[in-house]
GROMACS .gro file of C-alpha atoms in nm:
model
  344
    1UNK     CA    1   3.728   3.010   9.565
    2UNK     CA    2   3.637   3.283   9.351
    3UNK     CA    3   3.875   3.584   9.397
    4UNK     CA    4   3.775   3.942   9.300
    5UNK     CA    5   3.912   4.077   8.993
    6UNK     CA    6   4.079   3.751   8.918
    7UNK     CA    7   3.942   3.559   8.609
    8UNK     CA    8   3.964   3.200   8.575
    9UNK     CA    9   4.160   3.095   8.260
   10UNK     CA   10   4.217   2.713   8.285
   11UNK     CA   11   4.058   2.394   8.396
   12UNK     CA   12   4.284   2.415   8.698
   13UNK     CA   13   4.158   2.753   8.788
   14UNK     CA   14   3.792   2.649   8.735
   15UNK     CA   15   3.856   2.339   8.959
   16UNK     CA   16   4.020   2.534   9.243
   17UNK     CA   17   3.709   2.767   9.206
   18UNK     CA   18   3.477   2.450   9.265
   19UNK     CA   19   3.322   2.508   8.920
   20UNK     CA   20   3.427   2.194   8.727
   21UNK     CA   21   3.588   1.827   8.799
   22UNK     CA   22   3.915   1.808   8.622
   23UNK     CA   23   3.942   1.531   8.349
   24UNK     CA   24   4.128   1.432   8.045
   25UNK     CA   25   3.824   1.548   7.810
   26UNK     CA   26   3.808   1.905   7.956
   27UNK     CA   27   4.179   1.934   7.945
   28UNK     CA   28   4.159   1.846   7.583
   29UNK     CA   29   3.886   2.114   7.524
   30UNK     CA   30   4.076   2.371   7.704
   31UNK     CA   31   4.397   2.303   7.483
   32UNK     CA   32   4.170   2.328   7.173
   33UNK     CA   33   3.957   2.638   7.259
   34UNK     CA   34   4.036   2.938   7.494
   35UNK     CA   35   3.876   2.941   7.860
   36UNK     CA   36   3.823   3.241   8.063
   37UNK     CA   37   3.543   3.306   8.301
   38UNK     CA   38   3.535   3.663   8.472
   39UNK     CA   39   3.455   3.689   8.846
   40UNK     CA   40   3.113   3.847   8.783
   41UNK     CA   41   3.018   3.537   8.572
   42UNK     CA   42   3.187   3.297   8.825
   43UNK     CA   43   2.977   3.431   9.095
   44UNK     CA   44   2.651   3.363   8.873
   45UNK     CA   45   2.800   3.009   8.814
   46UNK     CA   46   2.874   2.905   9.164
   47UNK     CA   47   2.499   3.031   9.261
   48UNK     CA   48   2.381   2.749   8.961
   49UNK     CA   49   2.610   2.495   8.884
   50UNK     CA   50   2.426   2.367   8.602
   51UNK     CA   51   2.227   2.667   8.476
   52UNK     CA   52   2.260   2.910   8.188
   53UNK     CA   53   2.593   3.061   8.260
   54UNK     CA   54   2.760   2.736   8.317
   55UNK     CA   55   2.617   2.612   8.010
   56UNK     CA   56   2.778   2.902   7.821
   57UNK     CA   57   3.111   2.950   7.975
   58UNK     CA   58   3.250   2.600   8.134
   59UNK     CA   59   3.421   2.373   7.886
   60UNK     CA   60   3.214   2.058   7.807
   61UNK     CA   61   3.357   1.724   7.658
   62UNK     CA   62   3.084   1.752   7.392
   63UNK     CA   63   3.294   2.034   7.213
   64UNK     CA   64   3.538   1.759   7.111
   65UNK     CA   65   3.272   1.626   6.853
   66UNK     CA   66   3.297   1.800   6.526
   67UNK     CA   67   3.020   1.721   6.270
   68UNK     CA   68   3.070   1.711   5.874
   69UNK     CA   69   2.881   2.044   5.826
   70UNK     CA   70   3.059   2.229   6.086
   71UNK     CA   71   3.368   2.455   6.010
   72UNK     CA   72   3.635   2.648   6.152
   73UNK     CA   73   3.543   2.971   5.967
   74UNK     CA   74   3.149   2.895   5.918
   75UNK     CA   75   3.065   3.263   5.782
   76UNK     CA   76   3.378   3.275   5.571
   77UNK     CA   77   3.535   3.600   5.728
   78UNK     CA   78   3.861   3.485   5.595
   79UNK     CA   79   3.732   3.460   5.214
   80UNK     CA   80   3.593   3.831   5.257
   81UNK     CA   81   3.915   3.990   5.436
   82UNK     CA   82   4.074   4.225   5.155
   83UNK     CA   83   4.343   4.322   5.417
   84UNK     CA   84   4.436   4.157   5.744
   85UNK     CA   85   4.181   4.281   6.014
   86UNK     CA   86   3.902   4.380   5.786
   87UNK     CA   87   3.603   4.193   5.656
   88UNK     CA   88   3.409   4.356   5.412
   89UNK     CA   89   3.085   4.141   5.364
   90UNK     CA   90   2.817   4.429   5.286
   91UNK     CA   91   2.870   4.747   5.050
   92UNK     CA   92   2.835   4.995   5.328
   93UNK     CA   93   2.999   4.860   5.618
   94UNK     CA   94   3.297   4.658   5.754
   95UNK     CA   95   3.418   4.460   6.030
   96UNK     CA   96   3.752   4.577   6.212
   97UNK     CA   97   3.885   4.325   6.420
   98UNK     CA   98   4.165   4.456   6.589
   99UNK     CA   99   4.181   4.229   6.873
  100UNK     CA  100   4.084   3.845   6.911
  101UNK     CA  101   4.091   3.824   7.329
  102UNK     CA  102   3.782   3.829   7.516
  103UNK     CA  103   3.708   3.852   7.859
  104UNK     CA  104   3.488   3.534   7.864
  105UNK     CA  105   3.505   3.275   7.597
  106UNK     CA  106   3.172   3.134   7.458
  107UNK     CA  107   3.172   2.777   7.429
  108UNK     CA  108   2.942   2.814   7.109
  109UNK     CA  109   3.184   3.085   6.976
  110UNK     CA  110   3.163   3.102   6.579
  111UNK     CA  111   3.523   3.237   6.587
  112UNK     CA  112   3.649   3.008   6.855
  113UNK     CA  113   3.930   2.897   6.598
  114UNK     CA  114   4.055   3.255   6.595
  115UNK     CA  115   4.026   3.384   6.928
  116UNK     CA  116   4.205   3.337   7.266
  117UNK     CA  117   4.574   3.348   7.377
  118UNK     CA  118   4.668   3.108   7.088
  119UNK     CA  119   4.459   3.262   6.855
  120UNK     CA  120   4.516   3.560   6.600
  121UNK     CA  121   4.591   3.788   6.893
  122UNK     CA  122   4.625   4.157   6.877
  123UNK     CA  123   4.638   4.341   6.528
  124UNK     CA  124   5.012   4.476   6.483
  125UNK     CA  125   5.042   4.828   6.434
  126UNK     CA  126   5.135   4.822   6.059
  127UNK     CA  127   4.851   4.577   5.986
  128UNK     CA  128   4.616   4.818   6.188
  129UNK     CA  129   4.753   5.109   5.961
  130UNK     CA  130   4.685   4.910   5.651
  131UNK     CA  131   4.310   4.836   5.763
  132UNK     CA  132   4.241   5.192   5.855
  133UNK     CA  133   4.404   5.268   5.493
  134UNK     CA  134   4.134   5.044   5.314
  135UNK     CA  135   3.874   5.217   5.523
  136UNK     CA  136   3.974   5.577   5.406
  137UNK     CA  137   3.980   5.457   5.056
  138UNK     CA  138   3.655   5.290   5.026
  139UNK     CA  139   3.418   5.578   5.065
  140UNK     CA  140   3.105   5.360   5.066
  141UNK     CA  141   3.192   5.243   5.403
  142UNK     CA  142   2.928   5.421   5.639
  143UNK     CA  143   2.947   5.210   5.925
  144UNK     CA  144   3.258   5.051   6.100
  145UNK     CA  145   3.187   4.755   6.347
  146UNK     CA  146   3.463   4.694   6.599
  147UNK     CA  147   3.466   4.316   6.675
  148UNK     CA  148   3.706   4.050   6.728
  149UNK     CA  149   3.750   3.935   7.013
  150UNK     CA  150   3.609   4.213   7.250
  151UNK     CA  151   3.720   4.546   7.179
  152UNK     CA  152   3.648   4.673   7.511
  153UNK     CA  153   3.930   4.459   7.648
  154UNK     CA  154   4.159   4.706   7.497
  155UNK     CA  155   4.339   4.955   7.721
  156UNK     CA  156   4.214   5.306   7.682
  157UNK     CA  157   4.540   5.413   7.509
  158UNK     CA  158   4.523   5.100   7.248
  159UNK     CA  159   4.150   5.207   7.202
  160UNK     CA  160   4.225   5.573   7.139
  161UNK     CA  161   4.474   5.440   6.895
  162UNK     CA  162   4.198   5.268   6.700
  163UNK     CA  163   3.907   5.534   6.740
  164UNK     CA  164   4.094   5.852   6.679
  165UNK     CA  165   4.190   5.766   6.323
  166UNK     CA  166   3.836   5.647   6.239
  167UNK     CA  167   3.720   5.988   6.391
  168UNK     CA  168   3.904   6.157   6.115
  169UNK     CA  169   3.740   5.964   5.821
  170UNK     CA  170   3.459   6.171   5.692
  171UNK     CA  171   3.247   5.916   5.527
  172UNK     CA  172   3.234   5.690   5.833
  173UNK     CA  173   2.959   5.812   6.025
  174UNK     CA  174   2.871   5.536   6.268
  175UNK     CA  175   3.098   5.326   6.479
  176UNK     CA  176   2.924   5.024   6.632
  177UNK     CA  177   3.102   4.802   6.919
  178UNK     CA  178   3.033   4.449   6.963
  179UNK     CA  179   3.093   4.353   7.327
  180UNK     CA  180   3.010   4.141   7.627
  181UNK     CA  181   3.253   4.372   7.871
  182UNK     CA  182   2.924   4.576   8.030
  183UNK     CA  183   2.803   4.263   8.159
  184UNK     CA  184   3.087   4.012   8.209
  185UNK     CA  185   3.337   4.280   8.310
  186UNK     CA  186   3.134   4.573   8.439
  187UNK     CA  187   3.418   4.790   8.609
  188UNK     CA  188   3.586   4.834   8.261
  189UNK     CA  189   3.301   5.090   8.146
  190UNK     CA  190   3.493   5.345   8.317
  191UNK     CA  191   3.457   5.749   8.293
  192UNK     CA  192   3.784   5.738   8.086
  193UNK     CA  193   3.648   5.477   7.850
  194UNK     CA  194   3.330   5.662   7.778
  195UNK     CA  195   3.500   5.986   7.740
  196UNK     CA  196   3.711   5.813   7.439
  197UNK     CA  197   3.381   5.677   7.288
  198UNK     CA  198   3.221   6.059   7.300
  199UNK     CA  199   3.537   6.188   7.179
  200UNK     CA  200   3.516   6.022   6.827
  201UNK     CA  201   3.246   6.289   6.699
  202UNK     CA  202   3.053   5.987   6.559
  203UNK     CA  203   2.744   5.809   6.616
  204UNK     CA  204   2.850   5.521   6.851
  205UNK     CA  205   2.653   5.211   6.913
  206UNK     CA  206   2.745   4.931   7.169
  207UNK     CA  207   2.584   4.603   7.052
  208UNK     CA  208   2.560   4.396   7.397
  209UNK     CA  209   2.600   4.030   7.368
  210UNK     CA  210   2.356   3.873   7.639
  211UNK     CA  211   2.173   3.532   7.614
  212UNK     CA  212   1.990   3.539   7.937
  213UNK     CA  213   1.834   3.801   8.176
  214UNK     CA  214   2.065   3.650   8.476
  215UNK     CA  215   2.365   3.796   8.308
  216UNK     CA  216   2.231   4.130   8.416
  217UNK     CA  217   2.356   4.186   8.762
  218UNK     CA  218   2.361   4.497   8.969
  219UNK     CA  219   2.688   4.587   8.853
  220UNK     CA  220   2.619   4.510   8.493
  221UNK     CA  221   2.287   4.710   8.494
  222UNK     CA  222   2.494   5.002   8.623
  223UNK     CA  223   2.777   4.965   8.359
  224UNK     CA  224   2.481   4.982   8.066
  225UNK     CA  225   2.334   5.280   8.243
  226UNK     CA  226   2.680   5.476   8.249
  227UNK     CA  227   2.684   5.429   7.891
  228UNK     CA  228   2.328   5.519   7.794
  229UNK     CA  229   2.334   5.807   8.032
  230UNK     CA  230   2.651   5.940   7.833
  231UNK     CA  231   2.448   5.939   7.508
  232UNK     CA  232   2.601   5.591   7.375
  233UNK     CA  233   2.298   5.415   7.214
  234UNK     CA  234   2.294   5.040   7.279
  235UNK     CA  235   2.125   4.752   7.095
  236UNK     CA  236   2.154   4.388   7.168
  237UNK     CA  237   2.254   4.073   7.007
  238UNK     CA  238   2.193   3.707   7.153
  239UNK     CA  239   2.231   3.364   7.025
  240UNK     CA  240   1.926   3.125   7.041
  241UNK     CA  241   2.083   2.830   7.271
  242UNK     CA  242   1.965   2.500   7.366
  243UNK     CA  243   1.981   2.482   7.747
  244UNK     CA  244   2.022   2.842   7.796
  245UNK     CA  245   1.737   3.026   7.642
  246UNK     CA  246   1.524   2.788   7.425
  247UNK     CA  247   1.215   2.857   7.614
  248UNK     CA  248   0.947   3.123   7.541
  249UNK     CA  249   0.942   3.264   7.890
  250UNK     CA  250   1.337   3.275   7.943
  251UNK     CA  251   1.350   3.427   7.571
  252UNK     CA  252   1.064   3.666   7.673
  253UNK     CA  253   1.241   3.785   8.003
  254UNK     CA  254   1.561   3.852   7.825
  255UNK     CA  255   1.400   4.076   7.552
  256UNK     CA  256   1.228   4.271   7.823
  257UNK     CA  257   1.539   4.291   8.040
  258UNK     CA  258   1.703   4.463   7.735
  259UNK     CA  259   1.428   4.699   7.697
  260UNK     CA  260   1.410   4.783   8.069
  261UNK     CA  261   1.790   4.868   8.042
  262UNK     CA  262   1.705   5.095   7.757
  263UNK     CA  263   1.881   4.855   7.507
  264UNK     CA  264   1.695   4.776   7.203
  265UNK     CA  265   1.683   4.420   7.082
  266UNK     CA  266   1.841   4.388   6.765
  267UNK     CA  267   1.952   4.021   6.664
  268UNK     CA  268   1.869   3.684   6.771
  269UNK     CA  269   2.117   3.461   6.593
  270UNK     CA  270   2.050   3.101   6.506
  271UNK     CA  271   2.370   2.940   6.632
  272UNK     CA  272   2.644   2.898   6.356
  273UNK     CA  273   2.806   2.548   6.236
  274UNK     CA  274   3.118   2.626   6.438
  275UNK     CA  275   3.291   2.289   6.552
  276UNK     CA  276   3.221   2.131   6.866
  277UNK     CA  277   2.891   2.331   6.911
  278UNK     CA  278   2.621   2.067   6.787
  279UNK     CA  279   2.487   2.053   7.146
  280UNK     CA  280   2.377   2.404   7.144
  281UNK     CA  281   2.190   2.394   6.835
  282UNK     CA  282   1.827   2.367   6.797
  283UNK     CA  283   1.638   2.343   6.457
  284UNK     CA  284   1.524   2.664   6.278
  285UNK     CA  285   1.180   2.552   6.296
  286UNK     CA  286   1.200   2.553   6.686
  287UNK     CA  287   1.342   2.893   6.662
  288UNK     CA  288   1.076   3.019   6.441
  289UNK     CA  289   0.823   2.891   6.699
  290UNK     CA  290   0.990   3.055   6.991
  291UNK     CA  291   1.008   3.394   6.812
  292UNK     CA  292   0.654   3.382   6.698
  293UNK     CA  293   0.552   3.318   7.060
  294UNK     CA  294   0.689   3.669   7.147
  295UNK     CA  295   0.458   3.835   6.904
  296UNK     CA  296   0.142   3.997   7.050
  297UNK     CA  297   0.235   3.896   7.406
  298UNK     CA  298   0.537   4.118   7.420
  299UNK     CA  299   0.574   4.488   7.324
  300UNK     CA  300   0.689   4.569   6.976
  301UNK     CA  301   0.991   4.705   7.153
  302UNK     CA  302   1.081   4.353   7.280
  303UNK     CA  303   1.093   4.196   6.926
  304UNK     CA  304   1.421   4.092   6.763
  305UNK     CA  305   1.522   3.996   6.426
  306UNK     CA  306   1.579   3.636   6.404
  307UNK     CA  307   1.859   3.571   6.173
  308UNK     CA  308   2.096   3.312   6.060
  309UNK     CA  309   2.437   3.368   5.879
  310UNK     CA  310   2.454   3.173   5.575
  311UNK     CA  311   2.748   2.943   5.517
  312UNK     CA  312   2.986   3.043   5.247
  313UNK     CA  313   3.002   3.435   5.361
  314UNK     CA  314   2.656   3.506   5.187
  315UNK     CA  315   2.538   3.730   5.480
  316UNK     CA  316   2.240   3.714   5.712
  317UNK     CA  317   1.929   3.560   5.621
  318UNK     CA  318   1.607   3.683   5.834
  319UNK     CA  319   1.416   3.379   5.918
  320UNK     CA  320   1.145   3.528   6.135
  321UNK     CA  321   0.916   3.529   5.824
  322UNK     CA  322   0.669   3.244   5.742
  323UNK     CA  323   0.829   3.244   5.379
  324UNK     CA  324   1.107   3.057   5.510
  325UNK     CA  325   0.954   2.732   5.585
  326UNK     CA  326   1.185   2.473   5.766
  327UNK     CA  327   1.129   2.106   5.691
  328UNK     CA  328   1.343   1.796   5.802
  329UNK     CA  329   1.601   1.850   5.528
  330UNK     CA  330   1.646   2.212   5.593
  331UNK     CA  331   1.525   2.555   5.422
  332UNK     CA  332   1.616   2.758   5.158
  333UNK     CA  333   1.715   3.116   5.251
  334UNK     CA  334   1.782   3.427   5.037
  335UNK     CA  335   2.105   3.651   5.081
  336UNK     CA  336   2.071   4.031   5.059
  337UNK     CA  337   2.154   4.009   4.678
  338UNK     CA  338   1.867   3.764   4.615
  339UNK     CA  339   2.077   3.448   4.603
  340UNK     CA  340   1.927   3.137   4.714
  341UNK     CA  341   2.083   2.899   4.938
  342UNK     CA  342   2.020   2.566   5.119
  343UNK     CA  343   2.076   2.543   5.504
  344UNK     CA  344   2.084   2.200   5.646
   0.00000   0.00000   0.00000
């Protein structure tokens, strides 16, 4: 039985709700990688037990299979961390990871070794102060991207503790927040939260992570509308996932749903080489064909950037383009500095 307002945080919880059959394999998955499903998403899974929401959020025994090319830190966040909580990969922007807890845990997460109750947790006050000091000292930082974890799980008091100092840094002009909360836990998008975002005096974007149009429940659509109506710009980020959205019509419906909700499609990520996620990955050539199928058929407003994060921390490569020709042995991609890298 699914209870209103109560998340499912274990295999036992999921089994009691009738969403999984307990097994030693699932218990082993849950012991290694965090599990959480909000009531909003659990209701969708109940409606379609083997559908896209079940694929994204329910633990799967295949997660115990790790391939040689997979890594606990597939895009080298740790190598690019000058102080704890900050990732400085690009010259004019940083990630600020203040929390490593999420309302739901995606089974394909590239930070799955860092998030969850047993992960890196909440950034301690003195470490947050050090992270903010780093941002103050580096005047080239124009944008701060709040990620983690999901920043919008923070209480208003903790979120204010994060946003207020950023609002006082003159060279920071844009604050971007990466979140699933508007769709998976829409009641968190309260008037108090929106007032905090508006009070920064900065340009604030919410980058909404969604991978299937069915995630847009009535409550989720209303939560997105509350943000946009308050002047908070929204963009999308999605992951191209086998069994979830690796179909031209499904992908088209997702992109149109973003636009219908005043959310500009932004990134469509190729899945990262995170451990235990091979069953979600399709080839880059398959991804390119799917993205090409959107051109012409869909409005230009609906066209995302198809990107992959180059292993080793070299940043994103845009792989929409025909010059990135994928083959059976992989492809060669360019980083933003012009370096060439082989991707399997």
